Short mmCIF file of N, CA and C in Angstrom, two decimals:
data_model
loop_
_atom_site.label_atom_id
_atom_site.label_comp_id
_atom_site.label_asym_id
_atom_site.label_seq_id
_atom_site.Cartn_x
_atom_site.Cartn_y
_atom_site.Cartn_z
N MET A 1 -7.47 11.69 -11.15
CA MET A 1 -6.76 10.61 -11.79
C MET A 1 -5.49 11.56 -12.09
N PRO A 2 -4.38 11.00 -12.00
CA PRO A 2 -3.17 11.80 -11.87
C PRO A 2 -2.87 11.98 -13.69
N ASN A 3 -1.60 12.96 -13.74
CA ASN A 3 -1.59 13.08 -15.34
C ASN A 3 -0.19 12.09 -15.33
N ARG A 4 -0.22 11.62 -16.69
CA ARG A 4 1.04 10.48 -16.94
C ARG A 4 1.94 11.43 -18.43
N ILE A 5 3.25 11.34 -18.37
CA ILE A 5 3.82 11.61 -19.41
C ILE A 5 4.34 9.98 -19.75
N LEU A 6 3.83 9.29 -20.51
CA LEU A 6 4.50 7.91 -21.08
C LEU A 6 5.97 8.49 -22.13
N ARG A 7 7.05 7.66 -21.06
CA ARG A 7 8.12 7.07 -21.71
C ARG A 7 8.01 6.82 -22.68
N ASP A 8 9.16 6.54 -23.94
CA ASP A 8 9.12 5.68 -24.79
C ASP A 8 9.96 4.44 -24.42
N TRP A 9 9.32 3.50 -24.66
CA TRP A 9 9.76 2.07 -24.37
C TRP A 9 9.94 1.04 -25.43
N THR A 10 9.84 1.83 -26.64
CA THR A 10 9.86 1.06 -27.46
C THR A 10 11.16 0.43 -27.78
N ASP A 11 12.51 0.59 -27.30
CA ASP A 11 13.92 -0.18 -27.36
C ASP A 11 13.81 -0.70 -26.01
N SER A 12 12.96 -1.06 -24.98
CA SER A 12 12.93 -1.85 -24.14
C SER A 12 12.86 -3.58 -23.99
N GLU A 13 14.04 -4.12 -24.15
CA GLU A 13 13.75 -5.47 -24.14
C GLU A 13 12.97 -6.17 -23.64
N ALA A 14 12.61 -5.68 -22.42
CA ALA A 14 11.52 -6.75 -21.43
C ALA A 14 10.13 -6.49 -22.04
N VAL A 15 9.84 -5.03 -22.71
CA VAL A 15 8.34 -4.58 -23.18
C VAL A 15 8.19 -5.53 -24.62
N ASN A 16 9.45 -5.53 -25.35
CA ASN A 16 9.46 -6.07 -26.94
C ASN A 16 9.15 -7.44 -26.64
N GLU A 17 9.16 -8.28 -25.12
CA GLU A 17 8.95 -9.50 -25.34
C GLU A 17 7.74 -9.82 -24.95
N LEU A 18 6.67 -8.76 -24.49
CA LEU A 18 5.80 -9.22 -24.07
C LEU A 18 4.18 -8.94 -25.44
N THR A 19 3.35 -9.94 -25.17
CA THR A 19 2.50 -9.68 -26.55
C THR A 19 1.89 -8.44 -26.60
N ALA A 20 0.69 -8.42 -27.30
CA ALA A 20 0.41 -7.04 -27.62
C ALA A 20 -1.02 -6.97 -26.28
N ASP A 21 -1.53 -7.82 -26.06
CA ASP A 21 -2.51 -8.04 -24.62
C ASP A 21 -1.53 -7.37 -23.17
N GLU A 22 -0.38 -8.28 -22.92
CA GLU A 22 0.09 -8.01 -21.97
C GLU A 22 0.79 -6.39 -22.27
N GLU A 23 1.26 -6.31 -23.26
CA GLU A 23 1.71 -4.29 -23.04
C GLU A 23 0.35 -3.54 -23.06
N ARG A 24 -0.58 -3.75 -23.40
CA ARG A 24 -2.27 -3.32 -23.51
C ARG A 24 -2.27 -2.81 -22.02
N LEU A 25 -2.01 -4.05 -20.97
CA LEU A 25 -2.21 -3.85 -19.75
C LEU A 25 -1.11 -3.20 -19.14
N LEU A 26 -0.06 -3.26 -19.18
CA LEU A 26 0.95 -2.12 -18.84
C LEU A 26 0.63 -0.94 -18.88
N VAL A 27 0.20 -0.45 -20.22
CA VAL A 27 -0.16 0.84 -20.72
C VAL A 27 -1.48 1.03 -19.49
N ARG A 28 -2.22 0.33 -19.67
CA ARG A 28 -3.57 0.75 -18.49
C ARG A 28 -3.09 0.84 -16.96
N LEU A 29 -2.19 -0.26 -16.69
CA LEU A 29 -1.90 0.13 -15.66
C LEU A 29 -1.08 1.38 -15.04
N ILE A 30 -0.22 1.69 -16.07
CA ILE A 30 0.38 3.15 -16.08
C ILE A 30 -0.79 4.27 -15.76
N MET A 31 -1.56 4.12 -16.84
CA MET A 31 -2.54 4.99 -16.45
C MET A 31 -3.51 4.88 -14.90
N VAL A 32 -3.63 4.04 -14.65
CA VAL A 32 -4.56 4.09 -13.24
C VAL A 32 -3.93 3.76 -12.10
N ALA A 33 -2.26 3.55 -11.83
CA ALA A 33 -1.59 3.46 -11.08
C ALA A 33 -1.15 4.97 -10.26
N ASP A 34 -0.70 4.70 -9.12
CA ASP A 34 -0.69 6.10 -7.96
C ASP A 34 0.64 6.52 -8.49
N ASP A 35 1.08 7.85 -8.07
CA ASP A 35 2.24 8.69 -8.41
C ASP A 35 3.50 7.82 -8.08
N PHE A 36 3.11 6.65 -7.41
CA PHE A 36 4.75 5.55 -7.05
C PHE A 36 4.54 4.48 -7.48
N GLY A 37 3.31 4.51 -8.70
CA GLY A 37 3.59 2.98 -9.67
C GLY A 37 2.87 2.14 -8.86
N CYS A 38 2.07 2.33 -8.02
CA CYS A 38 1.28 1.36 -7.35
C CYS A 38 -0.45 0.96 -7.59
N PHE A 39 -0.87 0.02 -7.37
CA PHE A 39 -2.23 -0.32 -7.77
C PHE A 39 -2.62 -1.64 -7.31
N TYR A 40 -3.93 -1.77 -7.33
CA TYR A 40 -4.31 -2.95 -6.79
C TYR A 40 -3.89 -4.08 -7.37
N GLY A 41 -3.39 -5.47 -7.02
CA GLY A 41 -2.95 -6.45 -7.18
C GLY A 41 -4.05 -7.62 -7.91
N ASP A 42 -5.19 -7.51 -7.39
CA ASP A 42 -6.09 -8.32 -7.74
C ASP A 42 -6.76 -8.53 -9.18
N PRO A 43 -6.64 -9.40 -9.84
CA PRO A 43 -7.12 -9.43 -11.27
C PRO A 43 -8.42 -9.35 -11.54
N ARG A 44 -9.37 -9.57 -10.71
CA ARG A 44 -10.48 -8.89 -10.87
C ARG A 44 -11.07 -7.50 -10.82
N ARG A 45 -10.19 -7.17 -9.91
CA ARG A 45 -10.43 -5.48 -9.81
C ARG A 45 -9.55 -5.20 -10.69
N ILE A 46 -8.38 -5.41 -11.38
CA ILE A 46 -7.55 -4.83 -12.25
C ILE A 46 -8.59 -4.94 -13.46
N ARG A 47 -9.29 -5.74 -14.08
CA ARG A 47 -10.36 -6.34 -15.12
C ARG A 47 -11.31 -5.30 -14.81
N ALA A 48 -12.13 -5.24 -14.14
CA ALA A 48 -12.80 -4.15 -13.65
C ALA A 48 -12.55 -2.38 -14.16
N MET A 49 -11.28 -2.24 -13.15
CA MET A 49 -11.01 -0.61 -13.72
C MET A 49 -10.20 -0.12 -14.71
N CYS A 50 -9.63 -1.51 -15.17
CA CYS A 50 -8.49 -0.91 -16.42
C CYS A 50 -9.29 -1.53 -17.65
N PHE A 51 -10.51 -2.62 -17.64
CA PHE A 51 -11.18 -2.59 -19.03
C PHE A 51 -12.61 -2.57 -18.59
N PRO A 52 -13.07 -1.54 -18.54
CA PRO A 52 -14.30 -1.49 -17.84
C PRO A 52 -15.66 -1.99 -18.79
N PHE A 53 -15.35 -1.38 -19.96
CA PHE A 53 -16.26 -1.65 -21.62
C PHE A 53 -16.08 -2.81 -22.13
N ASN A 54 -14.63 -3.65 -21.93
CA ASN A 54 -14.28 -4.67 -22.66
C ASN A 54 -14.67 -5.93 -21.61
N GLU A 55 -15.96 -6.62 -22.47
CA GLU A 55 -16.61 -7.89 -21.86
C GLU A 55 -15.82 -9.06 -22.13
N THR A 56 -15.25 -8.62 -23.58
CA THR A 56 -14.50 -9.88 -23.77
C THR A 56 -13.13 -10.14 -22.70
N VAL A 57 -12.29 -9.15 -22.16
CA VAL A 57 -11.47 -9.52 -21.16
C VAL A 57 -11.76 -10.20 -20.00
N THR A 58 -11.40 -11.40 -19.64
CA THR A 58 -11.72 -11.84 -18.29
C THR A 58 -10.76 -11.72 -17.04
N SER A 59 -11.05 -12.17 -16.14
CA SER A 59 -10.22 -11.78 -14.43
C SER A 59 -9.17 -12.83 -15.02
N GLN A 60 -9.32 -13.90 -15.51
CA GLN A 60 -8.23 -14.93 -16.14
C GLN A 60 -7.47 -14.75 -16.87
N MET A 61 -7.78 -13.85 -17.66
CA MET A 61 -6.90 -13.28 -19.02
C MET A 61 -5.65 -12.39 -18.43
N VAL A 62 -6.09 -11.46 -17.44
CA VAL A 62 -6.07 -10.46 -16.72
C VAL A 62 -4.66 -11.38 -15.91
N ALA A 63 -5.16 -12.29 -15.13
CA ALA A 63 -4.63 -12.89 -14.19
C ALA A 63 -3.20 -13.47 -15.14
N ASN A 64 -3.08 -13.83 -16.10
CA ASN A 64 -2.21 -14.82 -16.97
C ASN A 64 -1.15 -13.37 -17.67
N TRP A 65 -1.53 -12.23 -17.97
CA TRP A 65 -1.02 -10.94 -18.55
C TRP A 65 -0.42 -10.48 -17.67
N LEU A 66 -0.45 -10.71 -16.06
CA LEU A 66 -0.07 -10.00 -15.16
C LEU A 66 0.91 -11.03 -14.66
N ALA A 67 0.79 -12.35 -14.56
CA ALA A 67 1.60 -13.68 -14.18
C ALA A 67 3.19 -13.12 -15.08
N SER A 68 2.84 -12.46 -16.36
CA SER A 68 3.89 -12.39 -17.30
C SER A 68 4.52 -10.82 -17.26
N LEU A 69 3.85 -10.06 -16.60
CA LEU A 69 4.58 -8.94 -16.20
C LEU A 69 5.07 -9.00 -15.25
N SER A 70 4.76 -10.00 -14.11
CA SER A 70 5.34 -9.87 -12.89
C SER A 70 6.51 -10.25 -12.87
N LYS A 71 6.87 -10.79 -14.10
CA LYS A 71 8.48 -11.57 -14.38
C LYS A 71 9.66 -10.48 -14.45
N ARG A 72 9.01 -9.61 -14.73
CA ARG A 72 10.33 -8.65 -15.38
C ARG A 72 9.78 -7.24 -15.01
N LEU A 73 8.48 -6.83 -15.31
CA LEU A 73 8.08 -5.50 -15.11
C LEU A 73 7.10 -4.91 -13.89
N VAL A 74 6.91 -5.70 -13.26
CA VAL A 74 5.61 -5.63 -12.26
C VAL A 74 5.92 -6.26 -11.02
N LYS A 75 5.92 -5.71 -9.77
CA LYS A 75 6.22 -6.36 -8.58
C LYS A 75 4.82 -6.68 -8.09
N ILE A 76 4.11 -8.08 -7.79
CA ILE A 76 3.13 -8.10 -6.69
C ILE A 76 3.89 -8.39 -5.19
N TYR A 77 2.90 -7.81 -4.37
CA TYR A 77 3.21 -7.68 -2.80
C TYR A 77 1.79 -7.49 -2.09
N GLU A 78 2.02 -8.38 -0.99
CA GLU A 78 0.89 -7.84 0.02
C GLU A 78 1.29 -7.13 1.08
N HIS A 79 0.17 -6.40 1.55
CA HIS A 79 0.28 -5.75 2.93
C HIS A 79 -1.35 -6.17 3.48
N GLU A 80 -1.04 -6.34 4.45
CA GLU A 80 -2.42 -6.51 5.51
C GLU A 80 -3.30 -7.22 5.00
N GLY A 81 -3.02 -8.34 4.54
CA GLY A 81 -3.84 -9.27 3.42
C GLY A 81 -4.24 -8.93 2.18
N ALA A 82 -4.19 -7.67 1.96
CA ALA A 82 -4.47 -6.96 0.34
C ALA A 82 -3.31 -7.55 -0.80
N VAL A 83 -3.34 -7.60 -1.94
CA VAL A 83 -2.76 -7.79 -2.70
C VAL A 83 -2.53 -6.74 -3.45
N TYR A 84 -1.01 -5.90 -3.92
CA TYR A 84 -0.76 -4.88 -4.48
C TYR A 84 -0.10 -5.06 -5.39
N LEU A 85 0.37 -4.23 -6.49
CA LEU A 85 1.17 -4.30 -7.50
C LEU A 85 2.34 -3.00 -7.64
N GLU A 86 3.46 -3.06 -7.73
CA GLU A 86 4.21 -1.94 -8.14
C GLU A 86 4.83 -2.08 -9.55
N ILE A 87 4.64 -1.18 -10.34
CA ILE A 87 5.58 -0.91 -11.74
C ILE A 87 6.96 -0.73 -11.22
N ALA A 88 7.75 -1.38 -11.65
CA ALA A 88 9.01 -1.03 -11.80
C ALA A 88 9.68 -0.21 -12.32
N ASN A 89 10.53 0.58 -12.07
CA ASN A 89 11.59 2.04 -12.76
C ASN A 89 10.03 2.68 -13.15
N PHE A 90 9.29 3.32 -12.34
CA PHE A 90 8.15 3.74 -12.85
C PHE A 90 8.61 5.58 -12.87
N ASN A 91 9.02 5.57 -12.03
CA ASN A 91 9.70 7.07 -12.11
C ASN A 91 9.12 8.28 -12.24
N GLN A 92 7.57 8.57 -11.81
CA GLN A 92 7.02 9.70 -12.59
C GLN A 92 7.47 10.63 -11.23
N ARG A 93 7.72 11.87 -12.25
CA ARG A 93 8.08 12.99 -11.16
C ARG A 93 7.01 14.13 -11.35
N LEU A 94 5.79 14.01 -10.90
CA LEU A 94 4.89 15.13 -10.61
C LEU A 94 5.24 16.25 -9.87
N ARG A 95 4.39 17.20 -9.83
CA ARG A 95 4.17 18.17 -8.79
C ARG A 95 4.22 17.66 -7.41
N GLN A 96 2.73 16.84 -7.25
CA GLN A 96 2.55 16.63 -5.85
C GLN A 96 2.78 15.03 -5.90
N MET A 97 3.09 14.57 -5.23
CA MET A 97 2.92 13.27 -5.28
C MET A 97 2.44 12.65 -3.99
N ARG A 98 1.56 12.01 -4.33
CA ARG A 98 0.52 11.25 -3.36
C ARG A 98 0.30 9.62 -3.40
N ARG A 99 0.56 8.95 -2.35
CA ARG A 99 0.58 7.64 -2.19
C ARG A 99 -1.31 7.32 -2.20
N LYS A 100 -1.30 6.16 -2.58
CA LYS A 100 -2.91 5.76 -2.69
C LYS A 100 -2.65 4.45 -2.14
N PHE A 101 -1.78 3.71 -2.10
CA PHE A 101 -1.80 2.22 -2.11
C PHE A 101 -0.48 2.28 -0.64
N PRO A 102 -0.60 1.24 -0.15
CA PRO A 102 0.59 0.99 0.99
C PRO A 102 2.15 0.69 0.08
N ALA A 103 3.36 1.40 0.84
CA ALA A 103 4.29 1.04 0.36
C ALA A 103 4.87 -0.55 0.55
N ASN A 104 5.61 -1.08 -0.61
CA ASN A 104 6.26 -2.27 -0.62
C ASN A 104 6.84 -2.69 0.09
#
């Protein structure tokens, strides 16, 4: 898992428009995304990987939160029949950048 330095987004209008659950999903996506801000886009896989011990979170809840995030903060795209996402303005600068997911 890559190291992450979380930037301060408390003054972000886009983040402040999110519900607490949507913001929680965004934070967890930041933690699991590759060095370019990309991750799987399937809500079932996101639920399994971002909320592995929380049995109250459903794939449908993740799909709803992801739909809200995709309006401004996350781009959903397809590559060879699979769905992925890219976090907008990810801008992580690490010593070694590795892509785990296909480019958008």
